[in-house]
Amino acid sequence: MFKHLFLLLLITLLVSGTATSQNIYTHKNYNWNTNPLLSPVSDEEKNESAVILKDKRIIEYAYSEESDTLYLYEIAHKIVRVNDDKGVEDYNKVYVPVNDVVGFEELKARAITKDGKVTELNKNNIKELKDAGDYGSLKIFAIEGVEKGGEIEYMYIIKSVVTDPYGREYLQSDTKTKEASIDIVSPPNLIFEAKSYNNFPQLSLLETDSLRVLRGAATEIPALLQEEYGNYRANLMRVDYKISYNTGSLKQNRLYSWQMAAENFSDLLYSYADESKKPIQGILNKLKIKKLKTGQKVAKIEDYIKNNYSIEDGSGPDYTMVDRILVNKYANELGFSRLFAAFLTVAGIEHELVITSNRINSRFDKDFESWNNFTDILFYFPETEQYVSAPMLQFRYGPAPYQFANNYGLFIQPAAQTGVVKYIAMPKAEYSANNIDATITFSPAFVPEVTVRHGFTGYRASEYRIINQYQKDAFVQAIVMSGMEDAQRKSTQVFNEGMENSAYPGKEFYLTSQLTAQSLIEKAGKNYLFKIGNIIGPQVELYQEHARQSDIDMDY
């Protein structure tokens, strides 16, 4: 959400001031073997669809030879053994991100058969995909000549404009890796720090007069498999890195710290034109919130915004500036948060800004000042200890959405522009309940007649309400008839379905239904079996053939 937002700040902070007379460039000296040979693999590895033999990353920050402009050079070099059709299918296409790329210093690939035949990449086969969703623009190419029992090898060196002097590299996947390594290279005046996660070794520092290198490596990295309640991405081996100091700067302040984040996010979220205050105050007057309690005020403001403004993909002032959003009635996610901040400020409601991460993807590390932690915005109300996520339409005023709860965040006082990392509590299990109350009778023909009530509270109610808003028939069918697919539904009623009810935990979202379901009865000789478990519906099965790798971490 925040990419490129602080680019001007970055340019100011990272100008060298002490540029060396002769720059040393690691990327210019890196290459693959000119005479490739197949690497040996064990019998066990031959039974895998694929094995990553080498995964080398070099992240190099270097000043231009002509100026103090800082560029990022990224080297990726990978060799993969493919043993069957699945391995070939999974790895014979390569995707290279090209966002902010100035140019390719190198881009090459080759296939090596088990007989040693080498087929080089035909660069005419390289295609570019302009918009690949979250991945941005990509270069895509297929590697020809790939055979089972052979290897795929590719490497690229891309030169980019530095937009964020911090980053994250994942060094594990669902394929075993024999050898993985990472170097983070910078000029001597730019001091980077790094931290490894999920058992990847911590990086060590190598320092010369011309370079600083943070280096880490691991061997025999097991494949991490998808598991129920496993939070796959959060559990992958990875390295986070960030710049901490520029010794060539006149000011030796710590860079990209929690304090700097507090200052910059306060400016980002709370800068809006004075002419926006009058229309906002007019809306607040119509909402008649002046005499309400804090929680009621917040809930009313949130309900108004989420019912009258739409979230759309887009960038630029029309999507982010409060004065334009008030007129256009739409905003992107950042714009939605800025609009909500403006309403809270004009209404005089005490609150804190919280910048956090989605723990399903990566847990917020309170001990490492990395802006990789910052992916999402919340508003916290100290008086009531409740939260709001402005752009998440399915959640309303209450506990933090479960993606951010049981996690940490940077709590910012916007006026003072100071921040402190604190824990975001998860409500107790009983907050989110799924209650089923069923009465079963039997017709003279021995057909089960079911009267059932499904009730939901907390997070489950919030998520089900939003589905019900947009896909009501399908939602009702899925809930009522789960486990009884042959059921004949006679009637169904839905209660407390409005999204505003999610701000009031006591308002249970529930459905009542009457139906018949012959499949609940099964004749076994002279006896009849009644399948009461089918009324409850299918349950998650945690059985798996391999030993569990990741701790169980349920959504809520």
XYZ file of C-alpha atoms in Angstrom:
556
model
C 0.000 0.000 0.000
C 2.821 2.423 0.851
C 5.293 1.760 -1.974
C 6.984 4.895 -3.355
C 5.130 7.217 -0.959
C 8.319 8.489 0.665
C 10.517 8.663 -2.441
C 11.452 12.355 -1.990
C 12.503 11.631 1.582
C 14.621 8.743 0.326
C 16.441 10.841 -2.261
C 17.340 13.400 0.409
C 18.561 10.861 2.947
C 20.721 8.671 0.747
C 22.775 11.178 -1.214
C 26.324 10.091 -0.522
C 28.199 13.183 0.557
C 31.288 10.953 0.679
C 31.311 9.257 -2.701
C 34.495 7.292 -3.259
C 36.726 8.189 -6.153
C 36.457 4.673 -7.524
C 33.246 2.672 -7.224
C 33.410 -1.113 -6.887
C 30.514 -3.010 -8.458
C 29.903 -6.607 -7.393
C 27.319 -7.216 -10.103
C 29.865 -6.567 -12.874
C 31.975 -9.507 -11.761
C 29.229 -12.095 -11.358
C 28.593 -14.755 -13.999
C 27.626 -18.398 -14.385
C 29.915 -21.244 -15.431
C 30.664 -21.117 -19.141
C 30.877 -24.929 -19.315
C 27.933 -26.264 -17.297
C 27.912 -29.794 -15.921
C 25.026 -31.646 -14.293
C 25.211 -31.690 -10.518
C 24.944 -35.005 -8.666
C 21.719 -35.710 -6.757
C 20.811 -38.493 -4.349
C 18.398 -41.328 -5.124
C 15.901 -39.717 -2.763
C 16.171 -36.402 -4.630
C 15.642 -38.177 -7.950
C 12.199 -39.158 -6.667
C 11.213 -35.513 -6.198
C 9.563 -33.665 -9.084
C 12.251 -30.998 -8.817
C 15.183 -29.977 -6.638
C 16.634 -26.459 -6.507
C 20.384 -26.999 -6.671
C 21.403 -23.361 -6.334
C 19.547 -20.196 -5.395
C 21.864 -17.191 -5.290
C 20.669 -13.631 -4.574
C 22.746 -10.470 -4.546
C 21.109 -7.187 -3.552
C 23.542 -4.393 -4.379
C 23.054 -0.694 -3.694
C 25.574 1.369 -5.654
C 26.054 4.995 -6.629
C 26.235 5.925 -10.280
C 29.701 6.507 -11.704
C 28.512 9.885 -13.012
C 26.612 11.224 -9.984
C 25.383 10.597 -6.451
C 22.302 8.803 -7.793
C 21.767 5.534 -5.934
C 20.708 2.458 -7.913
C 19.714 -1.042 -6.931
C 21.193 -4.013 -8.772
C 19.509 -7.358 -8.160
C 21.145 -10.611 -9.179
C 19.154 -13.836 -9.200
C 20.857 -17.065 -10.236
C 18.985 -20.362 -9.990
C 19.704 -23.940 -11.070
C 16.897 -26.511 -10.862
C 17.000 -30.259 -11.459
C 13.701 -31.466 -12.987
C 12.862 -35.162 -12.708
C 9.356 -35.565 -14.109
C 6.645 -33.808 -16.106
C 5.455 -31.839 -13.070
C 8.970 -30.555 -12.432
C 9.313 -29.484 -16.056
C 5.911 -27.785 -15.997
C 6.652 -25.971 -12.728
C 10.049 -24.565 -13.724
C 10.333 -24.177 -17.493
C 8.774 -20.695 -17.347
C 10.557 -17.800 -15.657
C 8.914 -14.619 -14.384
C 11.086 -11.551 -13.781
C 9.601 -8.463 -12.038
C 10.369 -5.236 -13.902
C 8.720 -2.546 -11.769
C 10.955 0.550 -11.598
C 13.556 -1.237 -13.716
C 15.943 1.053 -15.572
C 17.403 -1.789 -17.603
C 18.704 -5.340 -17.717
C 22.433 -5.706 -17.230
C 22.049 -9.417 -17.952
C 19.260 -11.865 -18.755
C 20.035 -15.395 -19.850
C 18.859 -18.954 -19.394
C 19.669 -22.439 -20.608
C 18.527 -26.031 -20.418
C 20.956 -28.911 -19.921
C 19.772 -32.423 -20.756
C 20.914 -35.498 -18.859
C 23.172 -36.194 -21.855
C 24.853 -32.801 -21.481
C 23.210 -31.009 -24.428
C 22.876 -27.263 -23.756
C 20.080 -25.123 -25.236
C 20.427 -21.370 -24.722
C 17.498 -18.991 -24.293
C 16.165 -17.478 -27.497
C 15.685 -13.869 -26.407
C 13.002 -13.400 -29.054
C 10.802 -15.549 -26.801
C 10.869 -13.006 -23.977
C 7.454 -11.398 -23.499
C 6.376 -8.577 -21.211
C 3.177 -8.549 -19.183
C 2.278 -4.982 -18.250
C -0.165 -5.566 -15.392
C 0.062 -8.758 -13.362
C -1.903 -7.605 -10.326
C 0.183 -7.447 -7.145
C 3.300 -8.391 -9.132
C 3.132 -5.322 -11.374
C 4.891 -5.680 -14.726
C 6.740 -8.904 -15.562
C 9.041 -10.299 -18.199
C 8.098 -13.889 -19.014
C 9.994 -16.473 -21.005
C 9.864 -20.223 -21.538
C 13.079 -22.234 -21.563
C 13.324 -24.583 -24.527
C 15.056 -27.957 -24.594
C 14.057 -28.953 -21.070
C 13.987 -32.713 -20.488
C 13.292 -34.946 -17.514
C 16.513 -35.689 -15.678
C 18.068 -32.427 -16.853
C 18.606 -28.979 -15.383
C 17.191 -25.520 -15.897
C 19.477 -22.582 -15.208
C 18.808 -18.878 -15.439
C 20.268 -15.654 -14.154
C 19.430 -12.009 -14.479
C 20.857 -8.724 -13.279
C 18.401 -5.849 -13.198
C 19.105 -2.195 -12.488
C 16.371 -0.254 -10.717
C 15.666 3.135 -9.251
C 15.809 2.865 -5.463
C 12.282 3.417 -4.159
C 12.523 1.633 -0.818
C 15.907 1.129 0.924
C 14.591 -1.992 2.599
C 13.305 -5.305 1.357
C 12.544 -8.964 1.879
C 13.882 -12.089 0.207
C 12.263 -15.518 0.552
C 14.770 -18.376 0.379
C 12.455 -21.363 0.791
C 9.610 -22.756 -1.287
C 7.602 -25.938 -1.755
C 10.662 -27.453 -3.475
C 13.767 -28.681 -1.644
C 16.769 -26.345 -1.998
C 20.283 -27.776 -1.830
C 22.048 -24.423 -1.510
C 20.730 -20.889 -0.967
C 22.672 -17.719 -0.284
C 22.159 -13.983 -0.155
C 24.528 -10.998 -0.222
C 23.397 -7.467 0.607
C 26.052 -5.118 -0.760
C 26.346 -1.377 -0.180
C 28.888 1.461 -0.317
C 30.749 1.963 2.980
C 28.662 4.999 3.936
C 25.324 3.150 3.740
C 24.876 0.938 6.797
C 22.337 -1.841 6.249
C 21.022 -4.240 8.867
C 19.365 -7.602 8.250
C 17.502 -10.274 10.169
C 16.744 -13.858 9.197
C 13.548 -15.710 10.031
C 12.292 -19.280 10.315
C 15.727 -20.850 10.834
C 17.632 -19.256 7.963
C 21.107 -18.408 9.377
C 21.725 -14.835 10.486
C 23.859 -12.787 8.081
C 27.482 -11.928 8.859
C 29.272 -8.697 7.957
C 32.230 -8.496 5.588
C 33.689 -4.997 5.356
C 36.371 -3.391 3.179
C 37.321 0.198 2.377
C 35.012 0.140 -0.649
C 32.149 -2.207 0.274
C 29.969 -3.527 3.063
C 28.535 -7.011 2.512
C 25.967 -8.792 4.675
C 26.149 -12.463 3.736
C 24.144 -15.543 4.672
C 23.865 -19.076 3.324
C 22.121 -22.354 4.076
C 22.184 -25.870 2.673
C 19.653 -28.689 2.531
C 16.610 -26.449 2.994
C 13.541 -28.707 3.110
C 10.461 -28.028 1.027
C 7.777 -26.269 3.065
C 4.415 -27.808 2.259
C 0.991 -26.206 2.508
C -0.803 -27.233 5.711
C -4.206 -26.432 7.178
C -3.871 -23.500 9.601
C -0.217 -23.253 8.630
C 0.111 -19.608 7.485
C 2.424 -20.797 4.738
C 4.018 -17.526 3.668
C 4.701 -16.381 7.229
C 6.649 -19.588 7.884
C 8.972 -19.528 4.870
C 12.672 -18.916 5.490
C 13.385 -15.304 4.653
C 15.688 -12.347 5.197
C 14.462 -8.816 5.912
C 16.902 -5.944 5.444
C 16.876 -2.166 5.814
C 19.151 0.842 5.772
C 19.891 2.243 9.224
C 22.528 4.962 8.740
C 24.155 7.107 6.089
C 27.533 8.055 7.544
C 28.048 10.480 4.680
C 25.106 12.603 5.788
C 25.513 15.665 7.975
C 22.859 14.241 10.312
C 23.685 10.860 11.814
C 20.107 10.025 12.809
C 18.925 6.444 12.595
C 17.062 5.973 9.310
C 13.766 4.191 8.729
C 13.214 3.832 12.459
C 9.942 3.633 14.367
C 10.240 7.373 15.099
C 10.764 8.237 11.443
C 7.756 6.081 10.578
C 5.629 7.909 13.154
C 6.542 11.260 11.618
C 6.058 10.220 8.016
C 2.827 8.283 8.437
C 1.361 11.127 10.491
C 2.117 13.517 7.640
C 0.827 11.035 5.076
C -2.515 10.320 6.747
C -3.353 13.703 8.246
C -2.490 16.146 5.475
C -5.638 17.462 3.859
C -6.843 20.800 2.559
C -8.542 23.190 4.988
C -11.485 23.481 2.606
C -12.288 19.819 3.354
C -13.171 20.610 6.973
C -16.400 22.460 6.205
C -18.105 19.689 4.170
C -16.957 17.090 6.706
C -18.407 19.129 9.563
C -21.653 19.422 7.605
C -21.866 15.639 7.300
C -21.105 15.204 11.004
C -23.899 17.634 11.879
C -26.355 15.561 9.837
C -25.203 12.396 11.604
C -26.088 14.019 14.966
C -23.212 12.417 16.842
C -22.363 15.266 19.229
C -24.091 13.786 22.295
C -23.214 10.161 21.568
C -20.581 8.113 23.374
C -17.224 7.615 21.664
C -17.966 4.127 20.373
C -21.321 5.219 18.964
C -19.724 8.218 17.241
C -17.076 6.076 15.602
C -19.593 3.439 14.506
C -21.833 6.080 12.918
C -18.957 7.738 11.056
C -17.660 4.390 9.842
C -21.092 3.267 8.694
C -21.597 6.513 6.780
C -18.244 6.310 5.007
C -18.557 2.648 4.089
C -22.097 3.113 2.784
C -21.429 6.270 0.770
C -17.922 5.846 -0.666
C -16.574 2.993 -2.754
C -13.089 1.483 -2.816
C -11.537 1.343 -6.270
C -8.131 0.460 -7.636
C -6.323 3.548 -8.805
C -3.641 6.047 -7.901
C -3.132 9.773 -7.951
C -4.918 12.686 -6.281
C -8.430 11.602 -7.296
C -8.013 8.448 -5.206
C -6.023 9.796 -2.254
C -6.823 13.489 -1.643
C -9.628 14.063 0.848
C -11.146 17.062 -0.952
C -11.481 15.074 -4.192
C -12.736 11.937 -2.467
C -15.549 13.938 -0.866
C -16.703 14.959 -4.347
C -15.939 11.791 -6.316
C -17.311 9.359 -3.697
C -14.514 6.856 -4.339
C -10.963 6.247 -3.101
C -8.246 3.625 -3.007
C -7.327 1.927 0.281
C -4.959 4.688 1.350
C -7.519 7.333 0.416
C -10.165 5.568 2.491
C -7.896 5.701 5.541
C -7.082 9.374 4.930
C -10.797 10.166 4.660
C -11.541 8.356 7.921
C -8.650 10.158 9.652
C -10.064 13.501 8.508
C -13.537 12.681 9.870
C -12.099 11.606 13.237
C -9.976 14.751 13.463
C -12.800 17.150 12.604
C -15.091 15.307 15.048
C -12.471 15.673 17.787
C -12.415 11.943 18.569
C -9.279 10.831 20.401
C -7.536 8.058 18.495
C -4.191 6.597 17.512
C -2.949 5.517 14.108
C -1.698 1.921 13.973
C 0.575 0.615 11.224
C 0.850 -3.158 11.264
C 1.164 -6.306 9.177
C -1.142 -9.118 8.147
C 0.108 -11.947 10.366
C -1.183 -14.537 7.887
C 1.612 -13.363 5.553
C 4.253 -12.084 7.992
C 4.245 -11.374 11.697
C 5.194 -7.888 12.879
C 8.663 -8.070 14.426
C 8.724 -5.658 17.368
C 12.479 -6.072 17.742
C 13.585 -5.147 14.208
C 12.813 -1.659 12.916
C 11.923 -2.741 9.411
C 9.329 -0.977 7.319
C 8.598 -4.345 5.734
C 6.329 -4.668 8.778
C 4.069 -1.914 7.471
C 1.343 -3.275 5.199
C -1.936 -2.134 6.765
C -3.530 0.753 8.645
C -5.822 0.637 11.678
C -7.315 3.284 13.936
C -7.269 2.639 17.685
C -9.519 4.294 20.271
C -7.860 4.290 23.720
C -11.077 5.119 25.600
C -12.821 1.952 24.403
C -9.780 -0.148 23.373
C -11.442 -0.870 20.020
C -10.261 -0.584 16.406
C -11.416 0.302 12.904
C -9.976 -0.774 9.571
C -11.252 1.877 7.167
C -10.835 -0.007 3.853
C -12.051 -3.428 5.085
C -15.780 -3.273 4.420
C -16.510 -6.599 6.120
C -15.283 -5.427 9.526
C -16.727 -2.683 11.698
C -15.779 -0.911 14.906
C -14.649 -3.488 17.468
C -11.621 -5.721 18.000
C -8.908 -5.485 15.366
C -9.628 -7.664 12.306
C -8.231 -11.119 13.005
C -5.500 -10.736 10.352
C -3.917 -8.053 12.546
C -4.799 -9.351 16.023
C -2.413 -11.525 18.052
C 0.266 -9.397 16.456
C 2.154 -6.177 17.065
C 1.845 -2.748 15.504
C 3.303 0.740 15.661
C 0.815 2.910 17.620
C 1.239 6.531 16.557
C 0.055 9.728 18.249
C -0.666 11.811 15.113
C -0.446 15.244 16.738
C 2.806 14.535 18.583
C 4.130 12.379 15.722
C 5.519 9.833 18.147
C 5.028 6.099 18.140
C 5.525 2.983 20.220
C 5.194 -0.697 19.314
C 2.409 -2.442 21.233
C 0.550 -5.733 21.157
C -2.773 -5.978 19.308
C -4.926 -8.318 21.373
C -7.040 -11.119 19.951
C -10.483 -11.444 21.581
C -11.235 -14.661 23.438
C -12.484 -17.678 21.497
C -16.094 -17.192 22.582
C -16.178 -13.834 20.751
C -16.568 -15.674 17.434
C -19.174 -18.406 17.800
C -21.005 -20.665 15.388
C -24.098 -22.086 17.079
C -26.418 -24.681 15.565
C -29.794 -25.471 17.137
C -31.653 -28.197 15.256
C -34.911 -30.025 15.882
C -35.602 -33.171 13.859
C -38.933 -34.908 13.518
C -39.974 -37.719 11.199
C -42.879 -37.816 8.792
C -45.139 -40.880 8.597
C -42.971 -41.973 5.655
C -39.940 -41.698 7.963
C -38.486 -38.671 6.152
C -36.426 -36.416 8.472
C -37.949 -32.937 8.831
C -35.428 -30.424 10.115
C -35.953 -27.044 11.736
C -32.514 -25.499 12.163
C -31.097 -22.230 13.424
C -27.531 -21.178 12.489
C -26.145 -18.311 14.587
C -22.864 -16.443 14.146
C -21.064 -13.838 16.225
C -17.779 -11.943 16.106
C -15.421 -12.372 13.168
C -17.514 -15.135 11.643
C -20.594 -12.925 11.637
C -18.676 -10.052 10.022
C -17.363 -12.220 7.199
C -20.683 -13.955 6.609
C -22.617 -10.687 6.555
C -20.523 -9.322 3.684
C -20.937 -12.553 1.696
C -24.665 -12.433 2.372
C -24.778 -8.871 1.012
C -23.435 -9.850 -2.397
C -24.289 -13.547 -2.815
C -27.304 -14.102 -0.619
C -28.869 -17.106 -2.362
C -25.579 -18.971 -2.669
C -24.645 -18.127 0.919
C -27.950 -19.318 2.374
C -27.780 -22.494 0.314
C -24.227 -23.228 1.472
C -24.949 -22.662 5.177
C -28.322 -24.347 5.469
C -27.637 -27.358 3.274
C -24.032 -28.079 4.227
C -23.791 -31.840 4.800
C -27.315 -32.369 3.440
C -26.920 -31.769 -0.289
C -30.176 -33.584 -1.161
C -32.208 -31.408 1.221
C -35.411 -29.759 0.057
C -35.572 -26.311 1.587
C -39.092 -25.117 2.436
C -38.337 -21.706 3.935
C -35.450 -19.605 5.231
C -35.259 -16.298 7.075
C -32.154 -14.183 7.743
C -31.882 -11.832 10.738
C -29.562 -8.942 11.703
C -27.943 -9.068 8.283
C -27.061 -5.362 7.939
C -23.329 -4.623 8.030
C -23.816 -1.968 10.716
C -24.712 -4.766 13.160
C -21.085 -5.944 13.144
C -20.239 -3.001 15.415
C -22.504 -4.516 18.083
C -21.305 -7.970 19.219
C -24.628 -8.690 20.932
C -26.464 -8.643 17.589
C -26.102 -12.215 16.427
C -26.324 -12.836 12.696
C -28.587 -15.859 12.304
C -30.673 -17.879 9.882
C -33.671 -20.131 10.495
C -34.743 -22.748 8.005
C -37.153 -25.620 7.535
C -36.180 -28.489 5.256
C -36.417 -32.210 4.609
C -33.351 -34.392 4.078
C -33.722 -38.070 3.226
C -29.922 -38.518 3.238
C -29.895 -38.171 7.043
C -31.350 -41.686 7.250
C -29.641 -44.854 6.092
C -31.089 -48.378 6.448
C -28.706 -50.992 7.844
C -30.458 -54.381 7.956
C -33.305 -54.080 10.426
C -31.934 -50.843 11.827
C -31.852 -47.256 10.698
C -28.776 -45.065 11.039
C -29.378 -41.386 11.749
C -26.462 -39.221 10.542
C -26.552 -36.457 13.119
C -23.062 -35.306 12.124
C -24.382 -34.211 8.728
C -26.475 -31.548 10.429
C -23.302 -30.037 11.875
C -21.699 -30.174 8.431
C -18.175 -31.074 7.305
C -15.297 -30.327 9.685
C -11.662 -29.506 8.960
C -9.478 -32.625 8.882
C -5.917 -32.129 10.112
C -4.684 -35.591 9.157
C -1.811 -35.559 6.674
C 0.670 -38.106 5.382
C 3.831 -36.152 6.245
C 4.990 -34.912 9.640
C 3.590 -31.471 10.408
C 6.073 -28.663 9.720
C 4.294 -25.477 10.854
C 2.674 -24.631 14.167
C -1.104 -24.415 14.065
C -2.124 -20.755 13.866
C -5.861 -20.394 13.387
C -7.429 -17.240 12.015
C -9.399 -16.824 15.257
